[in-house]
XYZ file of C-alpha atoms in Angstrom:
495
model
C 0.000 0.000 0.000
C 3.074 2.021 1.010
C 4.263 1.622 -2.346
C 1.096 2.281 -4.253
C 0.803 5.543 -2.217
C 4.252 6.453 -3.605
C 3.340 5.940 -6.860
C 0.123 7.751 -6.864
C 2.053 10.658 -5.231
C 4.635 10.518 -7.871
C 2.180 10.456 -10.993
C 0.107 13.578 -9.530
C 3.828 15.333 -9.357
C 4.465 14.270 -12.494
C 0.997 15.964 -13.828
C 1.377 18.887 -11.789
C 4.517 19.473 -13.181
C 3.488 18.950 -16.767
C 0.945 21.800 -16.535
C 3.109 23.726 -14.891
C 5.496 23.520 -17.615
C 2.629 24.325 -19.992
C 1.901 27.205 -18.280
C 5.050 28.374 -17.952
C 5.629 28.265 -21.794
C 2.053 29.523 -22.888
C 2.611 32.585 -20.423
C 6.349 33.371 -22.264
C 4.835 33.099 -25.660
C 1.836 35.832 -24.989
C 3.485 37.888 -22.837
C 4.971 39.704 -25.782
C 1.715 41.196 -27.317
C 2.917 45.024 -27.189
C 5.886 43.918 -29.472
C 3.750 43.726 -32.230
C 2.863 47.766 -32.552
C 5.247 48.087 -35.463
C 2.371 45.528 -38.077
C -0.850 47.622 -36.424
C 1.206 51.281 -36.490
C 0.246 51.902 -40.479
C -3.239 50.998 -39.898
C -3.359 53.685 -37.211
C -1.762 56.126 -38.819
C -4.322 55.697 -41.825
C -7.859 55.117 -39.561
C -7.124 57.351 -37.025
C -4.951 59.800 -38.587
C -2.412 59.731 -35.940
C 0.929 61.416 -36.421
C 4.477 60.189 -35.855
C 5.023 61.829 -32.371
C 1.694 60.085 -31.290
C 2.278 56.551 -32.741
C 6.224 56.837 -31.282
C 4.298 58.221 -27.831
C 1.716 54.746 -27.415
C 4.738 52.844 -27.999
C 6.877 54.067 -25.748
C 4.636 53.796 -23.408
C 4.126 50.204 -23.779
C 7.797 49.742 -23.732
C 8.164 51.638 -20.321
C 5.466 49.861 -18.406
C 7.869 47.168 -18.239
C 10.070 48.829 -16.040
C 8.634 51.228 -13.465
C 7.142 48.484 -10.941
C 9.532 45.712 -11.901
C 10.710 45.910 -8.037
C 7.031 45.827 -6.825
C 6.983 42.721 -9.656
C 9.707 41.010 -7.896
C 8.170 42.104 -4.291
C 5.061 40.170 -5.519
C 6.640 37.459 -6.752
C 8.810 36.717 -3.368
C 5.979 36.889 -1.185
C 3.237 35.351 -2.924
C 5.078 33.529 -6.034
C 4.367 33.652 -9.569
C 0.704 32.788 -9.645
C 0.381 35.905 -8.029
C 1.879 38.105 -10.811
C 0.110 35.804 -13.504
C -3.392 36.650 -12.231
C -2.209 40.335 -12.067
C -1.245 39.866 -15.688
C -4.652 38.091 -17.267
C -6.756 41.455 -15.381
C -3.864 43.876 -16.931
C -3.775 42.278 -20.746
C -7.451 42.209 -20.672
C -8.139 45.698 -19.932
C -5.456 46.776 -21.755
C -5.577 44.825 -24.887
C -9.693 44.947 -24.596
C -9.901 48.571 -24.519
C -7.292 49.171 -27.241
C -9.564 46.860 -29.236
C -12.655 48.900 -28.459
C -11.323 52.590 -28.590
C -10.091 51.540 -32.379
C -13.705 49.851 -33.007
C -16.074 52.965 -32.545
C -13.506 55.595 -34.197
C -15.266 56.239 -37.940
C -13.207 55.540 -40.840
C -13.792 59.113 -42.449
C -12.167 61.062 -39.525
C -10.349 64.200 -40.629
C -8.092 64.667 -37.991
C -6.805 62.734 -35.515
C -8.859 62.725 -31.982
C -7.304 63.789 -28.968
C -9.434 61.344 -26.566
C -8.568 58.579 -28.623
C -4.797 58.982 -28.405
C -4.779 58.986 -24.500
C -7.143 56.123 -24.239
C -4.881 54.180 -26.365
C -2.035 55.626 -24.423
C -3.382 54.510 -21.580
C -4.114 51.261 -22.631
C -0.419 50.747 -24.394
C 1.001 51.517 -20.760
C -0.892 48.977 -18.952
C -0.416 46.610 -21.458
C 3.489 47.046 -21.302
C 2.722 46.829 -16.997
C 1.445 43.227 -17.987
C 3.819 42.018 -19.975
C 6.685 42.373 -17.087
C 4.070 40.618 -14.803
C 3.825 37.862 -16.846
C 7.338 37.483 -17.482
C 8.571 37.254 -14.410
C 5.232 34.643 -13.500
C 7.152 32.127 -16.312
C 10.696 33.133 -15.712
C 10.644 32.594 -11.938
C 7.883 29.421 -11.690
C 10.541 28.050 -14.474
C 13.389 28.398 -12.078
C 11.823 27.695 -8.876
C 9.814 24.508 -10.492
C 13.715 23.277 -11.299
C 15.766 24.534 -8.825
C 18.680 22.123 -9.637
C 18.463 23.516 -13.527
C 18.250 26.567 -12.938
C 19.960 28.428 -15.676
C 18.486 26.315 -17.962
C 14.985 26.731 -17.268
C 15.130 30.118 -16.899
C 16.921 30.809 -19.883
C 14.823 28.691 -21.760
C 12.125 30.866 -20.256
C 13.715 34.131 -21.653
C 13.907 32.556 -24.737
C 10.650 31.562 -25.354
C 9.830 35.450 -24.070
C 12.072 36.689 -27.241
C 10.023 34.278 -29.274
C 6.924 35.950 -28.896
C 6.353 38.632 -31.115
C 7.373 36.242 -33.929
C 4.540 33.814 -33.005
C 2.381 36.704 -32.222
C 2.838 38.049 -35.296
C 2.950 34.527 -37.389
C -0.472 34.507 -35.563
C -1.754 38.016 -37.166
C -0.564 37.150 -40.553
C -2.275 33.799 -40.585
C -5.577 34.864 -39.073
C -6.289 38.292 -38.847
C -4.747 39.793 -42.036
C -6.919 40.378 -45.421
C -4.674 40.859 -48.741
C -6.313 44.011 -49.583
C -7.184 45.418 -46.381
C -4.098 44.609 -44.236
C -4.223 43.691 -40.662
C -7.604 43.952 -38.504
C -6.200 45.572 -35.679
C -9.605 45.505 -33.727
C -9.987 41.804 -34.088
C -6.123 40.909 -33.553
C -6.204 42.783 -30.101
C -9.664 41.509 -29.057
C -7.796 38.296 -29.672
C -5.181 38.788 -27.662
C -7.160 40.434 -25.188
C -8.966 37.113 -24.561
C -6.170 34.634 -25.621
C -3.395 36.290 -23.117
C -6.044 37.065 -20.147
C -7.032 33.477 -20.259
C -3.953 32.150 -20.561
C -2.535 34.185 -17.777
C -6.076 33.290 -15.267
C -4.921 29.604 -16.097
C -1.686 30.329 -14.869
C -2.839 31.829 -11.218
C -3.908 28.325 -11.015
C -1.035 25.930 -12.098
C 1.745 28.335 -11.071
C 0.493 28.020 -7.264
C 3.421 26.080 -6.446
C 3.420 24.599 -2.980
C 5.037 27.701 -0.594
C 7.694 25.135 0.240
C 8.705 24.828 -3.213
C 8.389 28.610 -3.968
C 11.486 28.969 -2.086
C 13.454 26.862 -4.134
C 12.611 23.300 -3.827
C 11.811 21.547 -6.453
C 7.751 20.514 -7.463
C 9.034 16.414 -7.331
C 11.726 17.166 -4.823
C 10.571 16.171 -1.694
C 13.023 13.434 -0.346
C 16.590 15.581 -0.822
C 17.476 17.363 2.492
C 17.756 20.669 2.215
C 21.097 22.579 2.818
C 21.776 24.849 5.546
C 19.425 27.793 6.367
C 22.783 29.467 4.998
C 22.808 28.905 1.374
C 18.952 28.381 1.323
C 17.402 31.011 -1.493
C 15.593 33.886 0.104
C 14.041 36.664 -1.086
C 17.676 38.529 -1.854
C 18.013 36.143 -4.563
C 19.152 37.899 -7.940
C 16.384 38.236 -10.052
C 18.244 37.244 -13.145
C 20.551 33.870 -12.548
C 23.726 34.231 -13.045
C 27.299 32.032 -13.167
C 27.637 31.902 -9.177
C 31.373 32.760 -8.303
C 33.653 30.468 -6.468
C 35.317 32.665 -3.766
C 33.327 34.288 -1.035
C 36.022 37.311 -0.995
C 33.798 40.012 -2.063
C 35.240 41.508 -5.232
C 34.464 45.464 -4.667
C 34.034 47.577 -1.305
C 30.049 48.329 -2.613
C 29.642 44.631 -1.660
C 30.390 45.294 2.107
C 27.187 48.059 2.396
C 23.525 47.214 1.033
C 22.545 50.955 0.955
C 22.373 52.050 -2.633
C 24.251 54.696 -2.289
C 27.722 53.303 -2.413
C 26.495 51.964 -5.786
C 25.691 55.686 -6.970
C 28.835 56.957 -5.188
C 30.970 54.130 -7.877
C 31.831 56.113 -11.393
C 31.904 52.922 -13.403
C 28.008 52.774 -12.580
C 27.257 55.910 -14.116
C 29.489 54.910 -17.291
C 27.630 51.266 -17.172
C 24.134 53.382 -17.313
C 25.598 55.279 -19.894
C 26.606 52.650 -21.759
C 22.850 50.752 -21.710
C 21.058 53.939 -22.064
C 22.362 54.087 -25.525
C 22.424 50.497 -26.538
C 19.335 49.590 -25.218
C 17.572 53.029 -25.971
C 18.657 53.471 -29.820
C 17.717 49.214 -30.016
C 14.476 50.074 -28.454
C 13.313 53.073 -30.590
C 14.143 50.846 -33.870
C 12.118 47.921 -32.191
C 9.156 50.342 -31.371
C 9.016 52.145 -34.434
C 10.156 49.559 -37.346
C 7.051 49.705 -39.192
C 6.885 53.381 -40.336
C 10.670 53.260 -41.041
C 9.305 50.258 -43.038
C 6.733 52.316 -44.932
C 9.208 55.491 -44.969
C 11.259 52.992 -47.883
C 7.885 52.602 -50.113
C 6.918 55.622 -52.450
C 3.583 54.159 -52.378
C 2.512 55.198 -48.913
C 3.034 59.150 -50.702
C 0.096 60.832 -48.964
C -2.701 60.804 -51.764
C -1.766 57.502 -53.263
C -2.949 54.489 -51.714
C -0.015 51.905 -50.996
C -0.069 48.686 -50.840
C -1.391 47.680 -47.608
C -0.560 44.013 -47.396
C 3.115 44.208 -48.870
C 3.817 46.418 -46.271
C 2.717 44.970 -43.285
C 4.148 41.106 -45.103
C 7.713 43.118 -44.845
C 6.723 44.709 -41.442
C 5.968 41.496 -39.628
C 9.076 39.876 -41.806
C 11.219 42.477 -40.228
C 9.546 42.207 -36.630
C 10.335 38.676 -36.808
C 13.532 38.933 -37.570
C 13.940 40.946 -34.345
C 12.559 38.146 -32.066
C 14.410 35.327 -33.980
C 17.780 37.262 -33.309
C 17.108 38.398 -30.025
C 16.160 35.081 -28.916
C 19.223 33.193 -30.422
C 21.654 35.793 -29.085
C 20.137 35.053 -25.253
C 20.455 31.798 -26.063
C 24.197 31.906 -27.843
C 25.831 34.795 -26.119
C 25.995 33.295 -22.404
C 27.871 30.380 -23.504
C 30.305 32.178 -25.864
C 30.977 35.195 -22.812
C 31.738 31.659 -20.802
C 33.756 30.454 -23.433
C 35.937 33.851 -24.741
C 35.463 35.510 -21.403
C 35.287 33.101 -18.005
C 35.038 34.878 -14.898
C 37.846 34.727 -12.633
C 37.619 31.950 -10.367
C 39.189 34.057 -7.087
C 39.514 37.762 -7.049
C 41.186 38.433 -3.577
C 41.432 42.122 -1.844
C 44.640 42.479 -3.554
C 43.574 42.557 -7.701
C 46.903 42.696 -8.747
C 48.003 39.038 -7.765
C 44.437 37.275 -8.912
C 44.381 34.753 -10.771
C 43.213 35.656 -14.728
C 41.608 32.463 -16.646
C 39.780 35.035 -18.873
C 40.747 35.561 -22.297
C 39.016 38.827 -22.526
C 37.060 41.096 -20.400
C 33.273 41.018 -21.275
C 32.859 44.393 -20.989
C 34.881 44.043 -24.915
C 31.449 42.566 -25.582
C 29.507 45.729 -24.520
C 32.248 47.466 -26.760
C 31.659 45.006 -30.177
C 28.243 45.921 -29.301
C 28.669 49.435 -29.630
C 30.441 49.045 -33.048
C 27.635 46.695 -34.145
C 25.566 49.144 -33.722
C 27.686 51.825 -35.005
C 28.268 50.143 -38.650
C 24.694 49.182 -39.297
C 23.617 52.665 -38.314
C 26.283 53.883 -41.437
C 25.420 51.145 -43.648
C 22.026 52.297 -43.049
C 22.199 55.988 -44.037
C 24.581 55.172 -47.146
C 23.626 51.998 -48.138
C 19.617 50.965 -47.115
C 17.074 52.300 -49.739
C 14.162 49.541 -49.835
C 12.474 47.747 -47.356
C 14.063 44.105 -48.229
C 17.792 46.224 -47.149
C 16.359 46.552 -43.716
C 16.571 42.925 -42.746
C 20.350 43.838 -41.434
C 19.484 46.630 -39.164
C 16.600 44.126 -37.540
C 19.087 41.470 -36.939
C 21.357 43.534 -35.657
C 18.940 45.246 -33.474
C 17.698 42.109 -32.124
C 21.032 40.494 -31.667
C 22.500 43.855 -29.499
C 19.034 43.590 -27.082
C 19.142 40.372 -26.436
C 23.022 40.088 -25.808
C 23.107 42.895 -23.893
C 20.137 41.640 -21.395
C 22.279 37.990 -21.543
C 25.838 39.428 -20.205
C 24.775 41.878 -17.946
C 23.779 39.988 -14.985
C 26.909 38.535 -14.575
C 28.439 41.855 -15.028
C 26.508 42.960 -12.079
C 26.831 40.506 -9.830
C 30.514 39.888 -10.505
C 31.125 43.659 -9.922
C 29.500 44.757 -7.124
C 29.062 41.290 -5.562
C 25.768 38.973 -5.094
C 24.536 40.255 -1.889
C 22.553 42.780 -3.395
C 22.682 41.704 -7.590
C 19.169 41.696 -7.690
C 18.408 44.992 -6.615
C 21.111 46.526 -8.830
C 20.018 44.787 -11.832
C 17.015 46.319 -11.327
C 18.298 49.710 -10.692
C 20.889 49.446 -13.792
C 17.701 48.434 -15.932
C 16.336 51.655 -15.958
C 18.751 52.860 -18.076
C 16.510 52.494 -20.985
C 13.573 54.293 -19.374
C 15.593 57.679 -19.758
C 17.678 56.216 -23.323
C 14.122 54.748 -24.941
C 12.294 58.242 -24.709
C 15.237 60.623 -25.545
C 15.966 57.975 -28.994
C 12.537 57.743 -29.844
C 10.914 61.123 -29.508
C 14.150 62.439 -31.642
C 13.037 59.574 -34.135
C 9.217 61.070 -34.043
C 9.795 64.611 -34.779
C 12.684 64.255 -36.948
C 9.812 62.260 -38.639
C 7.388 65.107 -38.494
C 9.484 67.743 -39.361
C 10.388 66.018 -42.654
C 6.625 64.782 -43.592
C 5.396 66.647 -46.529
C 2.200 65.161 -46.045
C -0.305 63.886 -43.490
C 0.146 60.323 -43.832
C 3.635 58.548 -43.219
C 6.627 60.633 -43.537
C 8.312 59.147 -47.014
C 12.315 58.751 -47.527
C 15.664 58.858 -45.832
C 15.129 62.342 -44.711
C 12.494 60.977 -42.543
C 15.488 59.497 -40.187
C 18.427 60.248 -41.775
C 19.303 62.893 -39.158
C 18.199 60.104 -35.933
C 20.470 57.646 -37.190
C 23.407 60.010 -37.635
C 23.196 60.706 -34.004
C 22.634 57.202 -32.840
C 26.156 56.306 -34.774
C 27.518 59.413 -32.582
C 25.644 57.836 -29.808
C 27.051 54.301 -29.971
C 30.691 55.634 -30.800
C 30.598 57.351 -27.455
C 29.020 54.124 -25.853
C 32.280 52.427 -27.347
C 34.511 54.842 -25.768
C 32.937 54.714 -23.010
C 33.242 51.087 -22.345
C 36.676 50.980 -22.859
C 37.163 53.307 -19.418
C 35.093 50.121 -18.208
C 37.335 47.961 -19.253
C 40.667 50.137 -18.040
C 38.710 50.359 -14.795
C 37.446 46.540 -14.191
C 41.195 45.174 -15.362
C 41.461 41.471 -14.189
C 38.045 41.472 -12.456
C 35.193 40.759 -15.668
């Protein structure tokens, strides 16, 4: 009977676990709805005669919900645990996506100009859309690693990658279903889709994420024979929020380490040149993610205000090109830890004295954060002299996609290793909101560079249209270079 019990026990683990890893993957794949703006952003700009500044303005603001409350996100998850942050999700996507849906649905199609009550509402909507989507992230990314506790790295990293795979399914999904030849995309039914599709998905998941408290803490879901180690080395809730390569030596590598407060982290000079650094980076990479469809449409003479372009060739090269983001964002997460580990291993002791460490790295990573810059750099030149149709934009998306997600895949480890693991978590956080000061300040020069060049009312047409915004962001990522090589001088022998 014993044995029978065991059994029993072991299958219901077995199915717990299996919807928990459903879950867990159906969460990462919708979470990434408000990466899509760049296939519905032409179909705004002709049905509700939005301008540039005002399409740029609903995406940014989708793309900085996700960082605001990502402390109170991690708060919720380590007291509750990710069911929690899933059910806050399904109410967020719903009323976001639902009433984006709905504003869009009522505005007539012969509207002169575009309405001011409309462009708030969708604003507003945009905002707490971009508020669920780091909820539901973090409900996958930390059931993932606290579900597998003894694979940690790679269930959460399999987590992020599945997150980097969404807009392509998303948008694989709007092509497929919701787009008409001659018509282009339905935006109203797409987010009324997603509206329902991600809520639901996201209400299942306040269900099979509730992971015994126990396990929430780090055991694993089947894991219920293995001691646990000391109260010590048990995870609590100063656990980084990203994983990252542990280090070997309990020697703290910099004086910040020795002080929680914050301030010694402000006080350090290499942060500010760190923030620097992502603020450009992830704030030029984030202003060509937002706004990739009217650069799109900027390449075809069709969309000439008066003339009537071709609607579904387009938004086919739009989604190609939005695509082509997630594909190379999620293969750099998944590619770029191992090669830093390979081209640049940590050290495996860095005592008080730095000088007489021992170096097993080839290269410091923070050369990465500099071949990054010049990445960056070239396509922006390659752009302005080279780019003139839409199909020549498939290099600037890979390369977008391939700096975000590298940058996002080094720089825990960067973190921790510099200013120690104590307090990695918090930092991360704090260094993360780089990009909501270098998203704004990139895209708002994209907008009205945009509307200062638009002869029309429609789409601003040609080069002109961001010839100027590019020049600056290859100014921008040259300094980003330099500046990461006073990183380097300053983090000799330690990353």
């Amino acid at each position: 009977m014993a044995g029978g019990g065991h059994i029993v026990m072991s299958v219901l683990h077995n199915v717990r676990l299996f919807f928990t890893c459903l879950s867990i993957v159906a969460n990462a794949l919708f979470a990434g709805g408000i990466f899509t703006f760049p296939l519905l952003s032409p179909a705004l700009a002709r049905h509700l005669k939005l301008t540039q500044p005002q399409l740029t303005t609903i995406a940014l603001l989708g793309m900085m919900g996700q960082y605001p409350f990502a402390a109170l996100v991690g708060k919720t998850i380590d007291d509750y645990g990710p069911w929690a942050c899933s059910l806050a999700a399904s109410f967020l996507f719903s009323t976001g996506f639902g009433f984006f849906a709905a504003e869009i649905a009522k505005t007539p199609d012969d509207i002169a100009a575009p309405s001011k009550s409309s462009f708030r509402i969708l604003a507003a909507c945009f905002f707490l859309s971009g508020l669920g989507t780091v909820f539901s992230y973090f409900s996958s990314l930390f059931a993932a690693s606290r579900a597998f506790p003894q694979y940690i790295g790679a269930a959460s990293g399999a987590s992020m990658a599945l997150f980097g795979l969404s807009p392509l399914f998303l948008s694989l999904l709007a092509s497929e279903y919701f787009t008409d030849a001659s018509t282009g995309l339905n935006v109203t039914l797409f987010f009324s889709f997603l509206a329902v599709a991600s809520g639901t998905v996201n209400l299942i998941g306040a269900f099979t994420l509730r992971l015994p408290q126990s396990h929430d803490r780090g055991a694993s879901i089947l894991d219920r024979v293995a001691p646990r180690d000391d109260e010590e080395n048990s995870t609590d809730e100063r656990q980084p929020l990203l994983p990252n390569k542990p280090s070997r030596s309990d020697v703290q590598a910099t004086p910040v380490e020795g002080s929680s407060s914050a301030l010694r982290l402000f006080r350090d000079p290499h942060f500010w040149i760190l923030i620097l650094i992502l603020l450009i980076i992830l704030g030029s990479c984030e202003m060509i993610i937002s706004n990739i469809g009217t650069i799109v449409l900027s390449l075809y003479p069709e969309s000439v205000s008066g003339i009537r372009y071709l609607a579904s060739s387009a938004e086919a090269m739009t989604a190609t090109q939005v695509r082509l983001i997630s594909i190379s964002n999620t293969f750099s997460r998944l590619l770029s830890g191992p090669l830093a580990d390979l081209i640049a291993p940590l050290t495996s002791h860095v005592p008080d004295d730095r000088s007489s460490s021992l170096r097993r790295y080839r290269i410091s990573r923070v050369t990465l954060l500099s071949g990054i810059s010049l990445l960056l750099a070239g396509v922006f030149v390659y752009l302005e002299l080279a780019i003139r149709t839409p199909d020549d934009l498939r290099v600037l998306s890979i390369a977008t996609g391939t700096a975000y997600g590298t940058t996002f895949t080094i720089l825990p480890s960067v973190v921790s290793r510099v200013w120690g693991n104590r307090d990695s978590g918090r930092n991360f956080g704090i260094i993360t909101y780089a990009p909501l000061f270098g998203t704004p300040l990139f895209s708002y020069l994209y907008a009205f560079v945009s509307a200062r060049n638009n002869a029309g009312s429609g789409i601003c047409v040609g080069v002109t249209c961001w010839s100027f915004t590019f020049w600056v962001s290859t100014g921008a990522s040259l300094l980003s270079c330099a500046a990461s090589i006073l990183l380097w001088r300053g983090w000799k022998g330690l990353v």
